[in-house]
Amino acid sequence: MALTHIASSSSRSIFLKPISTALSSTPFLRRLISSAADDSTTLTIETSVPFTAHNCDTPSRTVETTPKELLTLFRDMATMRRMEIAADSLYKAKLIRGFCHLYDGQEAVALGMEAAITKKDCIITAYRDHCTFLGRGGTLLEIFSELMGRQAGCSNGKGGSMHFYKKEAGFYGGHGIVGAQVPLGCGLAFAQKYSKDENVTFALYGDGAANQGQLFEALNIAALLDLPAILVCENNHYGMGTAEWRAAKSPSYYKRGDYVPGLKVDGMDVFAVKQACKFAKEHALKNGPIILEMDTYRYHGHSMSDPGSTYRTRDEISGVRQERDPIERIRKLIFSHDLATEKELKDTEKEIRKEVDEAIAQAKESPVPEPSELFTNVHVKGFGVESYGADRKEVRAVLP
Ligand SMILES: Cc1ncc(C[n+]2csc(CCOP(=O)(O)OP(=O)(O)O)c2C)c(N)n1
Ligand SMILES: [Mg+2]
């Protein structure tokens, strides 16, 4: 790995920025400002492994970053990790009910993508959506409130774990039907192309969803119309308890678009993800759709009802933690560039834990939705002709 030398520790000036405005800067963080390299210092990092391409060039393995970005990525990733661990505990305490799918292990995908794009680009994903929402600027309070079904949640406590949205930041959910978000994402890309706004849509789906027919139908139309659609297959190697090799004749998901180019990316390396997403955005604006296969891993079971250890070995899970963990990779980079000490990063993690606990306490104060809310946001009352009555023979028309 090629790592550049940076300025001496006496000139360090780093501020570990919180992931969202919800996280306040604290005295401890101000102490971290005191470290090396101003923002203009450029660090050159090489991605963990080369990219593998299908019908396109490969992006360079050399990625530029700054001390500030490295430290911010550490903080943001550690926040995501802590948030998901806390959600696990809240679920076990029965404060979160229903479906709940955690993202720990996959954080580098959400953050690397975010680092390459703007909030005018759109993201749409499946039900494993907590960290994507945080990456788009959502707050811990909105997340924990939504998870616990409280009014302060991002969907007013009516959506729950699988239905997070932040339309003003280009986040279109949060979808429970496997694969359904991909055609919707292509629709968003259609709107972007139609309005000539030079933005793209990232539609994320899993290795299980990759075998669905609707994905290929949407891809065909997207390719015919050269839509700026980037299909991101988060290959965590399992669809519920089914290993990829049992479900897919070809698990080379980056090649599955046939006539659509694709890239295989180390999804545990946030800089590889960033580089690939930058490359894909440029490609999509010029040429139309592209597939990115992110090689990643989920530490938790599929959802909270799955212990996650019956269809894979504990050694496999601990092996990934030891060899490929996205947070540990950044921690090592920070040390090798002398940007923070072990203690400073540990203290940052402690501080994050406190922020998460405070958000949970605040979320618990938020009331559950009013009973009358049961009947809102279900259907939009539309215009048109409606038939009603026992035999549906009576007709009523509502004109605009
Ligand atoms: C149309 C449809 N079929 C089945 C399910 C049940 N189901 C939920 S998640 C899932 C597995 C999806 O795996 P993958 O696409 O790899 O995503 P991951 O959970 O690994 O992120 C299945 C079969 C569903 N929600 N929708
Ligand atoms: Mg999967």
GROMACS .gro file of C-alpha atoms and ligand atoms in nm:
model
  427
    1MET     CA    1   0.000   0.000   0.000
    2ALA     CA    2   0.148   0.335  -0.103
    3LEU     CA    3   0.108   0.591   0.170
    4THR     CA    4   0.238   0.943   0.138
    5HIS     CA    5   0.414   1.126   0.412
    6ILE     CA    6   0.229   1.414   0.569
    7ALA     CA    7   0.322   1.719   0.769
    8SER     CA    8   0.469   1.679   1.115
    9SER     CA    9   0.243   1.645   1.417
   10SER     CA   10   0.311   2.000   1.531
   11SER     CA   11   0.119   2.139   1.233
   12ARG     CA   12  -0.176   1.905   1.269
   13SER     CA   13  -0.515   2.067   1.262
   14ILE     CA   14  -0.785   1.808   1.247
   15PHE     CA   15  -1.145   1.822   1.348
   16LEU     CA   16  -1.328   1.492   1.356
   17LYS     CA   17  -1.650   1.610   1.204
   18PRO     CA   18  -1.972   1.441   1.308
   19ILE     CA   19  -2.171   1.262   1.045
   20SER     CA   20  -2.470   1.487   1.080
   21THR     CA   21  -2.578   1.806   1.241
   22ALA     CA   22  -2.733   1.595   1.515
   23LEU     CA   23  -2.391   1.516   1.654
   24SER     CA   24  -2.256   1.811   1.839
   25SER     CA   25  -1.889   1.898   1.871
   26THR     CA   26  -1.762   1.839   2.219
   27PRO     CA   27  -1.453   1.949   2.410
   28PHE     CA   28  -1.285   1.619   2.333
   29LEU     CA   29  -1.327   1.665   1.961
   30ARG     CA   30  -1.174   2.007   1.986
   31ARG     CA   31  -0.866   1.841   2.131
   32LEU     CA   32  -0.840   1.633   1.819
   33ILE     CA   33  -0.828   1.950   1.613
   34SER     CA   34  -0.483   1.990   1.751
   35SER     CA   35  -0.324   1.731   1.528
   36ALA     CA   36  -0.132   1.719   1.205
   37ALA     CA   37  -0.181   1.851   0.853
   38ASP     CA   38  -0.419   2.122   0.743
   39ASP     CA   39  -0.706   2.041   0.511
   40SER     CA   40  -0.511   2.105   0.197
   41THR     CA   41  -0.267   1.822   0.271
   42THR     CA   42  -0.321   1.546   0.020
   43LEU     CA   43  -0.269   1.185   0.110
   44THR     CA   44  -0.236   0.924  -0.159
   45ILE     CA   45  -0.374   0.583  -0.078
   46GLU     CA   46  -0.393   0.269  -0.285
   47THR     CA   47  -0.707   0.055  -0.276
   48SER     CA   48  -0.680  -0.284  -0.108
   49VAL     CA   49  -0.720  -0.488  -0.427
   50PRO     CA   50  -0.749  -0.398  -0.796
   51PHE     CA   51  -1.093  -0.342  -0.948
   52THR     CA   52  -1.220  -0.605  -1.190
   53ALA     CA   53  -1.410  -0.475  -1.489
   54HIS     CA   54  -1.669  -0.609  -1.731
   55ASN     CA   55  -1.690  -0.420  -2.062
   56CYS     CA   56  -1.530  -0.102  -1.928
   57ASP     CA   57  -1.198   0.040  -1.810
   58THR     CA   58  -1.098   0.007  -1.446
   59PRO     CA   59  -1.058   0.317  -1.231
   60SER     CA   60  -0.714   0.389  -1.088
   61ARG     CA   61  -0.629   0.217  -0.760
   62THR     CA   62  -0.469   0.537  -0.641
   63VAL     CA   63  -0.706   0.752  -0.439
   64GLU     CA   64  -0.646   1.097  -0.299
   65THR     CA   65  -0.774   1.192   0.042
   66THR     CA   66  -0.704   1.436   0.324
   67PRO     CA   67  -0.639   1.386   0.697
   68LYS     CA   68  -0.974   1.548   0.762
   69GLU     CA   69  -1.155   1.303   0.539
   70LEU     CA   70  -0.981   1.003   0.696
   71LEU     CA   71  -1.071   1.109   1.048
   72THR     CA   72  -1.425   1.198   0.950
   73LEU     CA   73  -1.469   0.859   0.786
   74PHE     CA   74  -1.349   0.689   1.102
   75ARG     CA   75  -1.594   0.883   1.313
   76ASP     CA   76  -1.886   0.830   1.077
   77MET     CA   77  -1.823   0.460   1.039
   78ALA     CA   78  -1.783   0.411   1.413
   79THR     CA   79  -2.112   0.598   1.465
   80MET     CA   80  -2.289   0.366   1.223
   81ARG     CA   81  -2.142   0.061   1.394
   82ARG     CA   82  -2.243   0.179   1.741
   83MET     CA   83  -2.591   0.274   1.621
   84GLU     CA   84  -2.655  -0.076   1.484
   85ILE     CA   85  -2.522  -0.244   1.799
   86ALA     CA   86  -2.752  -0.023   2.006
   87ALA     CA   87  -3.047  -0.114   1.780
   88ASP     CA   88  -2.970  -0.481   1.848
   89SER     CA   89  -2.997  -0.421   2.224
   90LEU     CA   90  -3.318  -0.218   2.188
   91TYR     CA   91  -3.469  -0.497   1.982
   92LYS     CA   92  -3.378  -0.758   2.243
   93ALA     CA   93  -3.534  -0.531   2.508
   94LYS     CA   94  -3.852  -0.531   2.293
   95LEU     CA   95  -3.839  -0.155   2.244
   96ILE     CA   96  -3.807  -0.211   1.869
   97ARG     CA   97  -4.068  -0.448   1.724
   98GLY     CA   98  -4.126  -0.603   1.383
   99PHE     CA   99  -3.862  -0.632   1.113
  100CYS     CA  100  -3.514  -0.498   1.178
  101HIS     CA  101  -3.215  -0.560   0.949
  102LEU     CA  102  -2.876  -0.434   1.063
  103TYR     CA  103  -2.592  -0.305   0.846
  104ASP     CA  104  -2.284  -0.353   1.064
  105GLY     CA  105  -1.999  -0.480   0.847
  106GLN     CA  106  -2.129  -0.302   0.536
  107GLU     CA  107  -2.070   0.059   0.650
  108ALA     CA  108  -1.797   0.131   0.394
  109VAL     CA  109  -2.048   0.096   0.110
  110ALA     CA  110  -2.282   0.367   0.241
  111LEU     CA  111  -1.999   0.602   0.333
  112GLY     CA  112  -1.779   0.550   0.026
  113MET     CA  113  -2.078   0.618  -0.196
  114GLU     CA  114  -2.167   0.931  -0.001
  115ALA     CA  115  -1.806   1.055  -0.030
  116ALA     CA  116  -1.826   1.043  -0.410
  117ILE     CA  117  -2.162   1.208  -0.475
  118THR     CA  118  -2.385   1.498  -0.378
  119LYS     CA  119  -2.726   1.515  -0.217
  120LYS     CA  120  -2.869   1.594  -0.561
  121ASP     CA  121  -2.780   1.242  -0.665
  122CYS     CA  122  -3.047   0.997  -0.554
  123ILE     CA  123  -3.014   0.680  -0.350
  124ILE     CA  124  -3.275   0.410  -0.315
  125THR     CA  125  -3.219   0.088  -0.123
  126ALA     CA  126  -3.388  -0.211   0.037
  127TYR     CA  127  -3.478  -0.267   0.401
  128ARG     CA  128  -3.120  -0.252   0.542
  129ASP     CA  129  -3.144   0.124   0.537
  130HIS     CA  130  -3.047   0.279   0.874
  131CYS     CA  131  -2.690   0.368   0.780
  132THR     CA  132  -2.779   0.496   0.433
  133PHE     CA  133  -3.019   0.738   0.600
  134LEU     CA  134  -2.753   0.852   0.845
  135GLY     CA  135  -2.509   0.899   0.557
  136ARG     CA  136  -2.761   1.122   0.377
  137GLY     CA  137  -2.764   1.354   0.678
  138GLY     CA  138  -3.036   1.193   0.890
  139THR     CA  139  -3.000   1.220   1.266
  140LEU     CA  140  -2.961   0.959   1.537
  141LEU     CA  141  -3.275   1.093   1.704
  142GLU     CA  142  -3.481   1.045   1.387
  143ILE     CA  143  -3.342   0.694   1.350
  144PHE     CA  144  -3.399   0.567   1.702
  145SER     CA  145  -3.740   0.735   1.717
  146GLU     CA  146  -3.846   0.567   1.394
  147LEU     CA  147  -3.712   0.231   1.509
  148MET     CA  148  -3.914   0.259   1.830
  149GLY     CA  149  -4.224   0.387   1.649
  150ARG     CA  150  -4.218   0.742   1.788
  151GLN     CA  151  -4.341   1.069   1.641
  152ALA     CA  152  -3.988   1.213   1.619
  153GLY     CA  153  -3.897   0.943   1.366
  154CYS     CA  154  -3.812   1.020   1.005
  155SER     CA  155  -4.144   0.864   0.898
  156ASN     CA  156  -4.326   0.999   1.203
  157GLY     CA  157  -4.296   0.662   1.371
  158LYS     CA  158  -4.521   0.495   1.114
  159GLY     CA  159  -4.266   0.330   0.889
  160GLY     CA  160  -4.023   0.153   1.119
  161SER     CA  161  -3.686   0.003   1.037
  162MET     CA  162  -3.748  -0.070   0.668
  163HIS     CA  163  -3.904   0.261   0.569
  164PHE     CA  164  -3.663   0.547   0.622
  165TYR     CA  165  -3.680   0.838   0.375
  166LYS     CA  166  -3.519   1.177   0.328
  167LYS     CA  167  -3.642   1.308   0.000
  168GLU     CA  168  -3.486   1.653   0.043
  169ALA     CA  169  -3.144   1.483   0.058
  170GLY     CA  170  -3.218   1.252  -0.236
  171PHE     CA  171  -3.296   0.944  -0.027
  172TYR     CA  172  -3.598   0.755  -0.159
  173GLY     CA  173  -3.610   0.472   0.096
  174GLY     CA  174  -3.619   0.207   0.254
  175HIS     CA  175  -3.813  -0.077   0.066
  176GLY     CA  176  -3.933  -0.412   0.200
  177ILE     CA  177  -4.011  -0.592  -0.124
  178VAL     CA  178  -3.690  -0.755  -0.245
  179GLY     CA  179  -3.570  -0.597  -0.570
  180ALA     CA  180  -3.864  -0.357  -0.607
  181GLN     CA  181  -3.647  -0.054  -0.549
  182VAL     CA  182  -3.442  -0.119  -0.863
  183PRO     CA  183  -3.713  -0.031  -1.119
  184LEU     CA  184  -3.810   0.262  -0.896
  185GLY     CA  185  -3.445   0.375  -0.902
  186CYS     CA  186  -3.440   0.355  -1.280
  187GLY     CA  187  -3.752   0.571  -1.276
  188LEU     CA  188  -3.566   0.830  -1.069
  189ALA     CA  189  -3.282   0.817  -1.322
  190PHE     CA  190  -3.537   0.870  -1.599
  191ALA     CA  191  -3.660   1.185  -1.423
  192GLN     CA  192  -3.301   1.307  -1.386
  193LYS     CA  193  -3.228   1.255  -1.753
  194TYR     CA  194  -3.560   1.413  -1.854
  195SER     CA  195  -3.488   1.724  -1.650
  196LYS     CA  196  -3.126   1.735  -1.776
  197ASP     CA  197  -2.994   1.800  -1.427
  198GLU     CA  198  -2.669   1.597  -1.460
  199ASN     CA  199  -2.731   1.387  -1.150
  200VAL     CA  200  -2.744   1.012  -1.111
  201THR     CA  201  -2.934   0.752  -0.910
  202PHE     CA  202  -2.775   0.474  -0.710
  203ALA     CA  203  -3.015   0.179  -0.675
  204LEU     CA  204  -2.887  -0.070  -0.418
  205TYR     CA  205  -2.990  -0.434  -0.394
  206GLY     CA  206  -2.852  -0.757  -0.248
  207ASP     CA  207  -2.699  -1.068  -0.399
  208GLY     CA  208  -3.033  -1.244  -0.339
  209ALA     CA  209  -3.227  -0.971  -0.520
  210ALA     CA  210  -2.977  -0.989  -0.807
  211ASN     CA  211  -3.158  -1.296  -0.939
  212GLN     CA  212  -3.492  -1.121  -0.979
  213GLY     CA  213  -3.649  -1.070  -1.321
  214GLN     CA  214  -3.760  -0.713  -1.257
  215LEU     CA  215  -3.396  -0.611  -1.224
  216PHE     CA  216  -3.320  -0.721  -1.580
  217GLU     CA  217  -3.635  -0.560  -1.719
  218ALA     CA  218  -3.544  -0.230  -1.559
  219LEU     CA  219  -3.184  -0.259  -1.675
  220ASN     CA  220  -3.294  -0.321  -2.032
  221ILE     CA  221  -3.503  -0.004  -2.041
  222ALA     CA  222  -3.233   0.193  -1.858
  223ALA     CA  223  -2.975   0.083  -2.117
  224LEU     CA  224  -3.207   0.154  -2.410
  225LEU     CA  225  -3.264   0.507  -2.282
  226ASP     CA  226  -2.905   0.562  -2.155
  227LEU     CA  227  -3.038   0.650  -1.811
  228PRO     CA  228  -2.792   0.769  -1.543
  229ALA     CA  229  -2.871   0.463  -1.329
  230ILE     CA  230  -2.602   0.295  -1.119
  231LEU     CA  231  -2.706  -0.045  -0.995
  232VAL     CA  232  -2.514  -0.131  -0.681
  233CYS     CA  233  -2.521  -0.497  -0.582
  234GLU     CA  234  -2.422  -0.520  -0.216
  235ASN     CA  235  -2.291  -0.872  -0.223
  236ASN     CA  236  -2.278  -0.978   0.141
  237HIS     CA  237  -2.277  -1.338   0.013
  238TYR     CA  238  -2.606  -1.444   0.170
  239GLY     CA  239  -2.975  -1.387   0.095
  240MET     CA  240  -3.131  -1.467   0.433
  241GLY     CA  241  -2.975  -1.810   0.506
  242THR     CA  242  -2.897  -1.896   0.144
  243ALA     CA  243  -2.535  -1.869   0.032
  244GLU     CA  244  -2.484  -1.697  -0.302
  245TRP     CA  245  -2.354  -2.013  -0.470
  246ARG     CA  246  -2.681  -2.192  -0.392
  247ALA     CA  247  -2.895  -1.915  -0.543
  248ALA     CA  248  -2.692  -1.786  -0.838
  249LYS     CA  249  -2.556  -1.988  -1.130
  250SER     CA  250  -2.307  -1.706  -1.179
  251PRO     CA  251  -2.219  -1.511  -0.866
  252SER     CA  252  -2.017  -1.260  -1.073
  253TYR     CA  253  -2.284  -0.999  -1.021
  254TYR     CA  254  -2.084  -0.725  -1.190
  255LYS     CA  255  -2.109  -0.924  -1.515
  256ARG     CA  256  -2.475  -1.005  -1.489
  257GLY     CA  257  -2.581  -0.699  -1.686
  258ASP     CA  258  -2.430  -0.861  -2.000
  259TYR     CA  259  -2.444  -0.560  -2.234
  260VAL     CA  260  -2.423  -0.322  -1.934
  261PRO     CA  261  -2.069  -0.263  -1.804
  262GLY     CA  262  -1.979  -0.355  -1.450
  263LEU     CA  263  -1.707  -0.326  -1.186
  264LYS     CA  264  -1.623  -0.550  -0.895
  265VAL     CA  265  -1.521  -0.347  -0.591
  266ASP     CA  266  -1.388  -0.431  -0.244
  267GLY     CA  267  -1.689  -0.310  -0.047
  268MET     CA  268  -1.493  -0.326   0.280
  269ASP     CA  269  -1.253  -0.057   0.157
  270VAL     CA  270  -1.423   0.281   0.177
  271PHE     CA  271  -1.173   0.437  -0.065
  272ALA     CA  272  -1.230   0.167  -0.325
  273VAL     CA  273  -1.605   0.232  -0.294
  274LYS     CA  274  -1.552   0.607  -0.326
  275GLN     CA  275  -1.332   0.565  -0.633
  276ALA     CA  276  -1.576   0.325  -0.799
  277CYS     CA  277  -1.876   0.550  -0.732
  278LYS     CA  278  -1.696   0.852  -0.877
  279PHE     CA  279  -1.605   0.651  -1.183
  280ALA     CA  280  -1.960   0.515  -1.215
  281LYS     CA  281  -2.117   0.859  -1.190
  282GLU     CA  282  -1.900   0.993  -1.472
  283HIS     CA  283  -1.971   0.683  -1.678
  284ALA     CA  284  -2.347   0.694  -1.620
  285LEU     CA  285  -2.380   1.061  -1.713
  286LYS     CA  286  -2.200   0.997  -2.041
  287ASN     CA  287  -2.303   0.645  -2.136
  288GLY     CA  288  -2.595   0.520  -1.929
  289PRO     CA  289  -2.621   0.244  -1.670
  290ILE     CA  290  -2.339   0.056  -1.500
  291ILE     CA  291  -2.334  -0.214  -1.231
  292LEU     CA  292  -2.111  -0.198  -0.924
  293GLU     CA  293  -2.071  -0.519  -0.728
  294MET     CA  294  -1.958  -0.440  -0.375
  295ASP     CA  295  -1.791  -0.737  -0.211
  296THR     CA  296  -1.900  -0.692   0.150
  297TYR     CA  297  -2.017  -0.882   0.458
  298ARG     CA  298  -2.288  -0.856   0.722
  299TYR     CA  299  -2.186  -0.945   1.074
  300HIS     CA  300  -2.540  -0.978   1.207
  301GLY     CA  301  -2.789  -1.236   1.093
  302HIS     CA  302  -3.023  -1.145   0.809
  303SER     CA  303  -3.266  -0.980   1.051
  304MET     CA  304  -3.310  -0.982   1.426
  305SER     CA  305  -3.492  -1.316   1.410
  306ASP     CA  306  -3.188  -1.485   1.253
  307PRO     CA  307  -2.893  -1.566   1.482
  308GLY     CA  308  -2.683  -1.575   1.164
  309SER     CA  309  -2.472  -1.872   1.264
  310THR     CA  310  -2.656  -2.176   1.131
  311TYR     CA  311  -2.557  -2.141   0.765
  312ARG     CA  312  -2.203  -2.007   0.809
  313THR     CA  313  -1.925  -2.078   1.053
  314ARG     CA  314  -1.821  -1.854   1.341
  315ASP     CA  315  -1.468  -1.875   1.200
  316GLU     CA  316  -1.587  -1.720   0.875
  317ILE     CA  317  -1.738  -1.425   1.062
  318SER     CA  318  -1.436  -1.370   1.287
  319GLY     CA  319  -1.204  -1.411   0.988
  320VAL     CA  320  -1.373  -1.123   0.807
  321ARG     CA  321  -1.364  -0.911   1.124
  322GLN     CA  322  -0.993  -0.970   1.158
  323GLU     CA  323  -0.889  -0.939   0.796
  324ARG     CA  324  -1.130  -0.701   0.627
  325ASP     CA  325  -1.318  -0.489   0.881
  326PRO     CA  326  -1.378  -0.145   0.724
  327ILE     CA  327  -1.332   0.048   1.050
  328GLU     CA  328  -1.009  -0.129   1.140
  329ARG     CA  329  -0.875  -0.054   0.793
  330ILE     CA  330  -0.928   0.319   0.851
  331ARG     CA  331  -0.789   0.298   1.203
  332LYS     CA  332  -0.467   0.151   1.062
  333LEU     CA  333  -0.445   0.422   0.796
  334ILE     CA  334  -0.487   0.690   1.063
  335PHE     CA  335  -0.205   0.539   1.268
  336SER     CA  336   0.024   0.493   0.971
  337HIS     CA  337  -0.018   0.862   0.889
  338ASP     CA  338   0.024   0.962   1.252
  339LEU     CA  339  -0.306   1.150   1.254
  340ALA     CA  340  -0.430   1.042   1.595
  341THR     CA  341  -0.321   0.821   1.881
  342GLU     CA  342  -0.481   0.496   1.986
  343LYS     CA  343  -0.623   0.670   2.291
  344GLU     CA  344  -0.772   0.953   2.087
  345LEU     CA  345  -0.961   0.709   1.867
  346LYS     CA  346  -1.076   0.507   2.169
  347ASP     CA  347  -1.198   0.830   2.331
  348THR     CA  348  -1.380   0.920   2.010
  349GLU     CA  349  -1.555   0.584   2.024
  350LYS     CA  350  -1.653   0.647   2.386
  351GLU     CA  351  -1.790   0.983   2.289
  352ILE     CA  352  -1.992   0.827   2.006
  353ARG     CA  353  -2.136   0.575   2.251
  354LYS     CA  354  -2.251   0.866   2.467
  355GLU     CA  355  -2.410   1.046   2.173
  356VAL     CA  356  -2.596   0.730   2.073
  357ASP     CA  357  -2.719   0.676   2.430
  358GLU     CA  358  -2.837   1.037   2.449
  359ALA     CA  359  -3.027   1.004   2.121
  360ILE     CA  360  -3.196   0.687   2.249
  361ALA     CA  361  -3.296   0.859   2.574
  362GLN     CA  362  -3.440   1.150   2.377
  363ALA     CA  363  -3.622   0.917   2.137
  364LYS     CA  364  -3.787   0.741   2.429
  365GLU     CA  365  -3.933   1.076   2.534
  366SER     CA  366  -4.107   1.115   2.199
  367PRO     CA  367  -4.471   0.999   2.205
  368VAL     CA  368  -4.609   0.725   1.984
  369PRO     CA  369  -4.826   0.852   1.693
  370GLU     CA  370  -5.184   0.958   1.767
  371PRO     CA  371  -5.442   0.685   1.694
  372SER     CA  372  -5.596   0.911   1.425
  373GLU     CA  373  -5.266   0.883   1.235
  374LEU     CA  374  -5.359   0.523   1.156
  375PHE     CA  375  -5.563   0.654   0.865
  376THR     CA  376  -5.323   0.908   0.721
  377ASN     CA  377  -5.049   0.848   0.460
  378VAL     CA  378  -5.222   0.527   0.350
  379HIS     CA  379  -5.370   0.638   0.018
  380VAL     CA  380  -5.358   0.967  -0.161
  381LYS     CA  381  -5.715   1.060  -0.237
  382GLY     CA  382  -5.700   1.086  -0.609
  383PHE     CA  383  -5.906   1.225  -0.890
  384GLY     CA  384  -6.096   1.007  -1.130
  385VAL     CA  385  -6.382   0.764  -1.132
  386GLU     CA  386  -6.447   0.536  -0.839
  387SER     CA  387  -6.702   0.256  -0.826
  388TYR     CA  388  -6.854   0.158  -0.497
  389GLY     CA  389  -7.143  -0.021  -0.332
  390ALA     CA  390  -7.195  -0.394  -0.270
  391ASP     CA  391  -7.193  -0.482  -0.639
  392ARG     CA  392  -6.955  -0.197  -0.734
  393LYS     CA  393  -7.219  -0.064  -0.975
  394GLU     CA  394  -7.244   0.283  -0.834
  395VAL     CA  395  -7.001   0.531  -0.974
  396ARG     CA  396  -6.875   0.863  -0.849
  397ALA     CA  397  -6.637   1.093  -1.031
  398VAL     CA  398  -6.400   1.345  -0.873
  399LEU     CA  399  -6.274   1.609  -1.113
  400PRO     CA  400  -5.959   1.817  -1.058
  401LIG     C1  401  -4.043  -1.021  -0.332
  401LIG     C2  402  -3.989  -1.070  -0.201
  401LIG     N1  403  -3.956  -1.200  -0.188
  401LIG     C3  404  -3.909  -1.247  -0.071
  401LIG     C4  405  -3.895  -1.163   0.038
  401LIG     C5  406  -3.837  -1.215   0.169
  401LIG     N2  407  -3.699  -1.174   0.180
  401LIG     C6  408  -3.666  -1.063   0.251
  401LIG     S1  409  -3.504  -1.032   0.245
  401LIG     C7  410  -3.472  -1.165   0.148
  401LIG     C8  411  -3.331  -1.197   0.106
  401LIG     C9  412  -3.266  -1.092   0.025
  401LIG     O1  413  -3.125  -1.110   0.024
  401LIG     P1  414  -3.029  -1.007  -0.044
  401LIG     O2  415  -3.092  -0.952  -0.167
  401LIG     O3  416  -2.898  -1.074  -0.061
  401LIG     O4  417  -3.016  -0.886   0.059
  401LIG     P2  418  -2.951  -0.881   0.204
  401LIG     O5  419  -3.060  -0.915   0.301
  401LIG     O6  420  -2.839  -0.978   0.207
  401LIG     O7  421  -2.907  -0.741   0.225
  401LIG    C10  422  -3.590  -1.233   0.122
  401LIG    C11  423  -3.597  -1.357   0.040
  401LIG    C12  424  -3.932  -1.027   0.020
  401LIG     N3  425  -3.921  -0.938   0.119
  401LIG     N4  426  -3.977  -0.984  -0.099
  402MG      MG  427  -2.726  -1.061   0.056
   0.00000   0.00000   0.00000
